[in-house]
mmCIF file of C-alpha atoms and ligand atoms in Angstrom:
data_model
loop_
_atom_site.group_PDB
_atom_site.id
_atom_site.type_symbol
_atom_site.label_atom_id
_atom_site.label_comp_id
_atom_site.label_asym_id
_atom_site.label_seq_id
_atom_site.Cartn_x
_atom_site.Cartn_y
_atom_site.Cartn_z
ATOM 1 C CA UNK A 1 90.018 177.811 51.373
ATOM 2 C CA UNK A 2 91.413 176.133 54.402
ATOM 3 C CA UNK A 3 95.282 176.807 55.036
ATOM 4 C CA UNK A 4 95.977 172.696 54.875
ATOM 5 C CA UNK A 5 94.079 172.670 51.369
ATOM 6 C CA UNK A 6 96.513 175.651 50.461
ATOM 7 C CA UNK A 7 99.782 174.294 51.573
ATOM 8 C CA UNK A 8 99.300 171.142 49.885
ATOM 9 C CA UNK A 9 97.685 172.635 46.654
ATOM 10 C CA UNK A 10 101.010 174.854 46.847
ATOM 11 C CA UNK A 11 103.006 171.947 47.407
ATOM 12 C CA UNK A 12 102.033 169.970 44.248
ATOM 13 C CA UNK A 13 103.839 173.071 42.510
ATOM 14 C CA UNK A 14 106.607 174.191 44.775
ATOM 15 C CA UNK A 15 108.462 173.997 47.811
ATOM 16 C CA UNK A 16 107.018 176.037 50.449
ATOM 17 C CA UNK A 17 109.083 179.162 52.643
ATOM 18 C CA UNK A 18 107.371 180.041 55.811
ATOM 19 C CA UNK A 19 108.265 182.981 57.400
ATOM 20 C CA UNK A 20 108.719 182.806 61.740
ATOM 21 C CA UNK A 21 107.485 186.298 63.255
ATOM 22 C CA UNK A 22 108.272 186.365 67.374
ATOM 23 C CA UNK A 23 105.751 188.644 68.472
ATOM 24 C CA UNK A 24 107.915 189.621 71.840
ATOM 25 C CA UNK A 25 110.809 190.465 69.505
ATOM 26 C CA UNK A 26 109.416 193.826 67.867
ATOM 27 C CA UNK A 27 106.270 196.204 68.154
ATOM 28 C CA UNK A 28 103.058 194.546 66.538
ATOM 29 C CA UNK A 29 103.290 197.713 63.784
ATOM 30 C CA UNK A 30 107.046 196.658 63.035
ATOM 31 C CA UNK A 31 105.771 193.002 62.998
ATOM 32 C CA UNK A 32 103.022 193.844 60.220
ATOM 33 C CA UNK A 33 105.989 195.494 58.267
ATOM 34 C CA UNK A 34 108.149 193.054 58.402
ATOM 35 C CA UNK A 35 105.721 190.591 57.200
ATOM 36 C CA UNK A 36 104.794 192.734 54.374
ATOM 37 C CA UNK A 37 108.341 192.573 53.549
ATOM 38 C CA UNK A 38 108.400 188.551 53.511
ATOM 39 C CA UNK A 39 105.017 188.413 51.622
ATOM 40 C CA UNK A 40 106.182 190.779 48.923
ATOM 41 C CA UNK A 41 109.590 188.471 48.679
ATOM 42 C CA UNK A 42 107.064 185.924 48.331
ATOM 43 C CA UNK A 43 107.142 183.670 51.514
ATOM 44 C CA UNK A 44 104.305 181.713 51.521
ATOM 45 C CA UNK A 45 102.534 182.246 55.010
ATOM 46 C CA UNK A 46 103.582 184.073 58.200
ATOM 47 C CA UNK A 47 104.141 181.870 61.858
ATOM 48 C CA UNK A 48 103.531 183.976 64.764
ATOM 49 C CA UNK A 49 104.570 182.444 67.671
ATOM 50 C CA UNK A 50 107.873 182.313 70.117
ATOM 51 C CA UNK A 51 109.361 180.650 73.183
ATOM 52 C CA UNK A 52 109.040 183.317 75.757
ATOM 53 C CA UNK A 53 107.571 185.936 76.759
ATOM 54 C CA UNK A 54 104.553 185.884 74.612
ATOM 55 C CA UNK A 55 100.930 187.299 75.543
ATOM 56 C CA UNK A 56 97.557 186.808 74.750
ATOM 57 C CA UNK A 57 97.671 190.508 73.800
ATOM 58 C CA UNK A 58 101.011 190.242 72.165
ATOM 59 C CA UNK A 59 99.421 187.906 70.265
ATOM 60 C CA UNK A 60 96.700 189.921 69.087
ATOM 61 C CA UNK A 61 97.836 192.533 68.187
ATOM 62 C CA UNK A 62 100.823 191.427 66.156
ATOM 63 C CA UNK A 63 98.557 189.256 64.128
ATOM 64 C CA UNK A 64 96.236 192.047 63.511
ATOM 65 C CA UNK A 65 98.945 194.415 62.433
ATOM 66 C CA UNK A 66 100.095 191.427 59.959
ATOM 67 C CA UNK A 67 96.500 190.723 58.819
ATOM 68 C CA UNK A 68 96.240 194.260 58.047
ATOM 69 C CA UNK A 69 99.452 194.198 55.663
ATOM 70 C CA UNK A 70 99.487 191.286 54.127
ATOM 71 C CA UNK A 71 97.434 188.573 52.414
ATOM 72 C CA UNK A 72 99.220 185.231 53.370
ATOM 73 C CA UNK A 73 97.959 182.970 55.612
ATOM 74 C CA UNK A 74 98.790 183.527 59.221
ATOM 75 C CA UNK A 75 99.505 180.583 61.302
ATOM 76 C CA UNK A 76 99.825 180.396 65.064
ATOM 77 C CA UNK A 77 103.119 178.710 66.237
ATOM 78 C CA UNK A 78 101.904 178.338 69.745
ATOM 79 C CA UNK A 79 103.727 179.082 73.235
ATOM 80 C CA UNK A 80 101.161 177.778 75.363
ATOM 81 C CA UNK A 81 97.408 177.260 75.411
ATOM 82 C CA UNK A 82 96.915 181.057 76.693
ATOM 83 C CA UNK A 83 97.782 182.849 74.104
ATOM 84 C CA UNK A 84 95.642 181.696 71.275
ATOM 85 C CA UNK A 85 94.296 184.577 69.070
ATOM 86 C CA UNK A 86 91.092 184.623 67.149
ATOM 87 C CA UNK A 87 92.744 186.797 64.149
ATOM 88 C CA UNK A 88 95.093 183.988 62.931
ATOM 89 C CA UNK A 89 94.114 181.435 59.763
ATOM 90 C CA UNK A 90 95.368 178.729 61.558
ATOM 91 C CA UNK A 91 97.221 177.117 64.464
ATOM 92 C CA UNK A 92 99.702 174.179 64.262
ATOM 93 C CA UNK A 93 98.319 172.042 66.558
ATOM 94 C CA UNK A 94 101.626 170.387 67.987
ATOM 95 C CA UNK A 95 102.624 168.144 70.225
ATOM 96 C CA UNK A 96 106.944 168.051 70.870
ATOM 97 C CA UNK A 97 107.250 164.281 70.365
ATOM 98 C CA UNK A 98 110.664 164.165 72.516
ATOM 99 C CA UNK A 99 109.695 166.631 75.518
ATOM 100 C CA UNK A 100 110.080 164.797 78.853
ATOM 101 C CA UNK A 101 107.351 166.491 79.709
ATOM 102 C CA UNK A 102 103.694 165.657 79.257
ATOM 103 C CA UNK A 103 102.768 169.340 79.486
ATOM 104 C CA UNK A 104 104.477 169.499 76.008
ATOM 105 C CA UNK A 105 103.460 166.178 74.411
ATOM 106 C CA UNK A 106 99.262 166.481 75.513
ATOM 107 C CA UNK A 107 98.526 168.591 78.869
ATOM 108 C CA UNK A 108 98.627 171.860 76.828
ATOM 109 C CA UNK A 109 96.656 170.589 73.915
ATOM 110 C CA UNK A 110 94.160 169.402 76.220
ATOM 111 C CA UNK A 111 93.318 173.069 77.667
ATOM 112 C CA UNK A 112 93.880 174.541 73.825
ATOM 113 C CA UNK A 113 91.631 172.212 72.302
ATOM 114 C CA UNK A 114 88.260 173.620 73.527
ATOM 115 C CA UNK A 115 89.691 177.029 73.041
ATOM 116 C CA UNK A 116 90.459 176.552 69.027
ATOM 117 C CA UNK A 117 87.157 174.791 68.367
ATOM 118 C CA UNK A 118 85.079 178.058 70.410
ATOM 119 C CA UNK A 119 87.291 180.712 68.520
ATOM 120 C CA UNK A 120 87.006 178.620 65.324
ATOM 121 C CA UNK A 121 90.670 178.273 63.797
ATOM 122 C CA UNK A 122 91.456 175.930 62.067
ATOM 123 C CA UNK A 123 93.711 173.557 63.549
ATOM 124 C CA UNK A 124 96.899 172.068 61.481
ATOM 125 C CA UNK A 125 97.680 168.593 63.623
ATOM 126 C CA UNK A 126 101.916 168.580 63.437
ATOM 127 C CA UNK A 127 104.404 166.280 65.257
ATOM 128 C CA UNK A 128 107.360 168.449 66.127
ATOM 129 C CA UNK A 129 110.656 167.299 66.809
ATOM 130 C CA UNK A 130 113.384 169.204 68.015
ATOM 131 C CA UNK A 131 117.100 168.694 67.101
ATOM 132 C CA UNK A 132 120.739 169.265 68.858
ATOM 133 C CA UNK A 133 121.414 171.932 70.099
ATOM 134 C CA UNK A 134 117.722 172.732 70.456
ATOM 135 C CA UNK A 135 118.568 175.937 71.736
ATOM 136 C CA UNK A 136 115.882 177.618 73.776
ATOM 137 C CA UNK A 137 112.447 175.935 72.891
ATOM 138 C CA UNK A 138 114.366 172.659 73.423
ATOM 139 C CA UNK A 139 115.197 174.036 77.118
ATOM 140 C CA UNK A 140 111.376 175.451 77.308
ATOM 141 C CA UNK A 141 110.134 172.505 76.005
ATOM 142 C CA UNK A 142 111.862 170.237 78.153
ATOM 143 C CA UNK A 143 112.735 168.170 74.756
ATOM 144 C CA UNK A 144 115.811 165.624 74.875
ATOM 145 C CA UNK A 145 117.068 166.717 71.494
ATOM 146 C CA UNK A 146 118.111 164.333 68.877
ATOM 147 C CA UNK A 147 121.971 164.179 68.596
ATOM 148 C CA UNK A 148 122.547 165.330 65.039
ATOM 149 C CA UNK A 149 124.174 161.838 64.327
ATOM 150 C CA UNK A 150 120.710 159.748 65.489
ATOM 151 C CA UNK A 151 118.801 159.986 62.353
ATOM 152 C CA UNK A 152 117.173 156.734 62.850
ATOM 153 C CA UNK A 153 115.867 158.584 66.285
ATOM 154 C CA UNK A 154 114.555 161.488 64.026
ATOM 155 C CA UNK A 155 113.105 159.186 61.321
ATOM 156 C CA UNK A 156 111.272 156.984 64.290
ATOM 157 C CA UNK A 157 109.225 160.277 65.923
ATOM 158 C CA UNK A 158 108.520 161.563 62.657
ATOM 159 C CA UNK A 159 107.145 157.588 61.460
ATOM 160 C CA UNK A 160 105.011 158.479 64.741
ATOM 161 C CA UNK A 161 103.599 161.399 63.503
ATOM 162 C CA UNK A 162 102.572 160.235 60.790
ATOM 163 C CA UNK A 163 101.116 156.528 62.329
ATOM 164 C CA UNK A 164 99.391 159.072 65.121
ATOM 165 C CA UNK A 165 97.363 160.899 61.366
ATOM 166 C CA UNK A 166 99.804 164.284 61.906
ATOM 167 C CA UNK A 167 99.450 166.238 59.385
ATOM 168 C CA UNK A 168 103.222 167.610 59.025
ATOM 169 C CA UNK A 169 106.357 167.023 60.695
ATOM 170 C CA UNK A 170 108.692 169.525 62.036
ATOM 171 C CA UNK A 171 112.633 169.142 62.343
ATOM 172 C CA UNK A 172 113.743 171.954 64.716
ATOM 173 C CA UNK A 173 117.437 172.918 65.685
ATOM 174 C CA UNK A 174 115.939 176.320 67.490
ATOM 175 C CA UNK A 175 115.842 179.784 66.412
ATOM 176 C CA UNK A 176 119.024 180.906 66.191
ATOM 177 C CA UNK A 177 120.499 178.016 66.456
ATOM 178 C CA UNK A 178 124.268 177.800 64.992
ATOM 179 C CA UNK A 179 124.032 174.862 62.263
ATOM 180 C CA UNK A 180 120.509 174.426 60.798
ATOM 181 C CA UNK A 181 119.117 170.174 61.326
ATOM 182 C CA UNK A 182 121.729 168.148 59.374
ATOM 183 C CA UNK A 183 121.289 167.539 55.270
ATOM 184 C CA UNK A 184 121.307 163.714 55.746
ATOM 185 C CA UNK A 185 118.947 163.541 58.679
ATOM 186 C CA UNK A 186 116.379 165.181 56.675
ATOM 187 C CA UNK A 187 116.666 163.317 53.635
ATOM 188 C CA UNK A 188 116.145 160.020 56.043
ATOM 189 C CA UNK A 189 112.982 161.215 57.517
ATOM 190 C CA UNK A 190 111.611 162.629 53.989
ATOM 191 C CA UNK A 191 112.673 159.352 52.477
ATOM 192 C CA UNK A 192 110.311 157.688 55.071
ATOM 193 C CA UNK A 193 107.569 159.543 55.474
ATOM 194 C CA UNK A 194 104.532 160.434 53.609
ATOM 195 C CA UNK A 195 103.297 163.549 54.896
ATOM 196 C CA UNK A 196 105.276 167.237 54.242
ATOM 197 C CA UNK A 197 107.967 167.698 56.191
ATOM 198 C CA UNK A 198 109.003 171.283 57.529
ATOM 199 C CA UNK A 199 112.486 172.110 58.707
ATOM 200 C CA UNK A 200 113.553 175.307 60.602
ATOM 201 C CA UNK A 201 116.173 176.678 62.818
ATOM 202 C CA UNK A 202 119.995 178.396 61.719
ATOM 203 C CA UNK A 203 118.836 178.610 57.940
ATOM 204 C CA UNK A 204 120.215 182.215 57.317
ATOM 205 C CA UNK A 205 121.494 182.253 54.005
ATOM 206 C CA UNK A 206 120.695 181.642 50.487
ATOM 207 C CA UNK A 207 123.300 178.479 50.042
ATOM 208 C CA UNK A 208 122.061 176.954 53.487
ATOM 209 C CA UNK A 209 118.443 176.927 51.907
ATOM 210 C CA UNK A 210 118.912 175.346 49.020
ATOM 211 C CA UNK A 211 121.252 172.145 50.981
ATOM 212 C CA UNK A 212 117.894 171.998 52.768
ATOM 213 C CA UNK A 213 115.915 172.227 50.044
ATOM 214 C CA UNK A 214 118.216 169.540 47.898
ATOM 215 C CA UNK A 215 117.468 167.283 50.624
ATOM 216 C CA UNK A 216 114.057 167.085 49.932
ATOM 217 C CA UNK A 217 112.141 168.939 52.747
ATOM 218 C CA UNK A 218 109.051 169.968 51.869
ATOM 219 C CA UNK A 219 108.492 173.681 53.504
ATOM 220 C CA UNK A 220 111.543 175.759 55.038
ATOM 221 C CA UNK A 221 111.026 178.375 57.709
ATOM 222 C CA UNK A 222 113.049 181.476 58.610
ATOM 223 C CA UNK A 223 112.768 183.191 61.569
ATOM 224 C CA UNK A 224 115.859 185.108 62.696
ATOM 225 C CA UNK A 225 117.122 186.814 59.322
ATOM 226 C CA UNK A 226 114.292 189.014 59.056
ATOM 227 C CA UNK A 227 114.762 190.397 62.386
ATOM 228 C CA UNK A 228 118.088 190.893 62.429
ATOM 229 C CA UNK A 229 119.668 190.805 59.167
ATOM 230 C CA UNK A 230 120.757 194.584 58.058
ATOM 231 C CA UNK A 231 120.503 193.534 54.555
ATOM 232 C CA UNK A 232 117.623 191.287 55.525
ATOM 233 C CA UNK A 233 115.220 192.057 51.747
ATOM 234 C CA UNK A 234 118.206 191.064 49.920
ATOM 235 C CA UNK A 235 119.063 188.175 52.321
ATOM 236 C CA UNK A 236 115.701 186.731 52.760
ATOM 237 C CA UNK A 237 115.059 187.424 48.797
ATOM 238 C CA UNK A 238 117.294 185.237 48.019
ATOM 239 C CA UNK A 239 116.683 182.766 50.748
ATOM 240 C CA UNK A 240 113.029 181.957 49.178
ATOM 241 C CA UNK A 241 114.559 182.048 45.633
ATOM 242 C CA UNK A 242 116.462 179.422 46.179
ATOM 243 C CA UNK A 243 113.594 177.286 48.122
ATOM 244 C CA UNK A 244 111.667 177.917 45.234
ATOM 245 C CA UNK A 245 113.838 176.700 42.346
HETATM 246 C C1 1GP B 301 112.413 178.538 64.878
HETATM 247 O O1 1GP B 301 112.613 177.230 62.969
HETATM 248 C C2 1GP B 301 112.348 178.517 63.402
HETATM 249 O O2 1GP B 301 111.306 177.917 65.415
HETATM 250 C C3 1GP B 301 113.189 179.591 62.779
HETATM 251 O O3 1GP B 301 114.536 179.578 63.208
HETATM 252 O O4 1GP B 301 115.027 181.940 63.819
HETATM 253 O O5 1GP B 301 116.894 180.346 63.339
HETATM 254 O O6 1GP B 301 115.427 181.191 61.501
HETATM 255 P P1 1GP B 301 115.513 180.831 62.939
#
């Protein structure tokens, strides 16, 4: 089954968790743990990608390690066009709406392209938009992140997704970032679109979730907590738990 036909399928049921893995942030053998650790919890697929420092080899390998431990789809969260790896499911094939840049919005995609069709992944067409404070793939990106108080801004990219046939839309405050995308600016761009909606960024805790959840977004991804969180089974546990109900 293609990974699209699974996340909606899974979405007719339930609210989806993705799990973020940064393949520059641990070993590629700690990186297959961890994900076991997230699949067992019962995330629903693994995102393998980060802001810097990530290789064609880092790439790899990671997502072989993962693919070895777990049975989850694996998407690529891509860098960059050069470090696309034939072992993944998928690839979200992204453009950041609000980048100044057109490296960001098409110049990247246009050397990936050609890549994903040789390698044959499948590619998952998303409009990602990334929020105040951004943090670093909002400086990488070049984006000019929304102000958290602009939701009509937010709810006008993500009506572009959609009008451009996207697949998904991403709200992104940035890994790590200190407040997660705002509760009322993503119930303003579910309300208006019709295509799932993903939200990411600062969500480290159980009660954070389900705010996120309440306001109607369709999949929420995790990145950080599983990396660093000392108590990160019980933290991340409950984290999907509460996406889930
Ligand atoms: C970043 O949205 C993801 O792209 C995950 O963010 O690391 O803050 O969980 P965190």
């Amino acid at each position: 089954m293609k990974v699209m036909e699974y996340i909606l399928g899974k979405l007719e049921k339930e609210r989806l968790h993705m799990t973020l893995i940064d393949p520059d942030k641990q070993s590629a053998s700690e990186a297959g743990k961890l994900a076991d650790i997230a699949a067992e919890l019962g995330t629903d697929a693994i995102m393998v990608g980060g802001s810097t420092g990530v290789t064609q080899k880092k790439m790899d390998d990671t997502i072989r390690e993962i693919k070895k431990n777990t049975a989850v789809p694996v998407i690529i969260f891509p860098t960059s066009a050069a470090a696309i790896s034939s072992y993944a499911d998928a690839i979200y094939f992204m453009s950041l709406l609000n980048s100044k840049s057109p490296i960001f919005l098409v110049r990247q995609q246009m050397v990936g392209a050609p890549v994903i069709r040789k390698l044959g992944i499948e590619p998952i067409s998303m409009g990602y938009i990334v929020v105040e404070p951004g943090m670093k793939v909002g400086e990488v990106g070049m984006a000019e992140p929304v102000p958290v108080n602009r939701t009509d801004i937010a709810v006008g990219y993500a009506l572009a997704a959609e009008f451009f046939g996207m697949s998904l839309v991403y709200l992104e405050a940035g890994s790590g970032a200190p407040q997660p995308v705002p509760t009322d600016m993503v119930s303003a761009v579910k309300s208006e679109i019709n295509i799932p909606l993903i939200v990411g960024g600062g969500i480290r805790s159980a009660e954070t979730a389900k705010r996120i959840a309440d306001a109607k977004a369709d999949i929420i991804v995790t990145g950080t907590i599983i990396e660093e969180s000392s108590d990160r089974e019980k933290t991340l546990g409950r984290i999907i738990e509460a996406v889930k109900t």
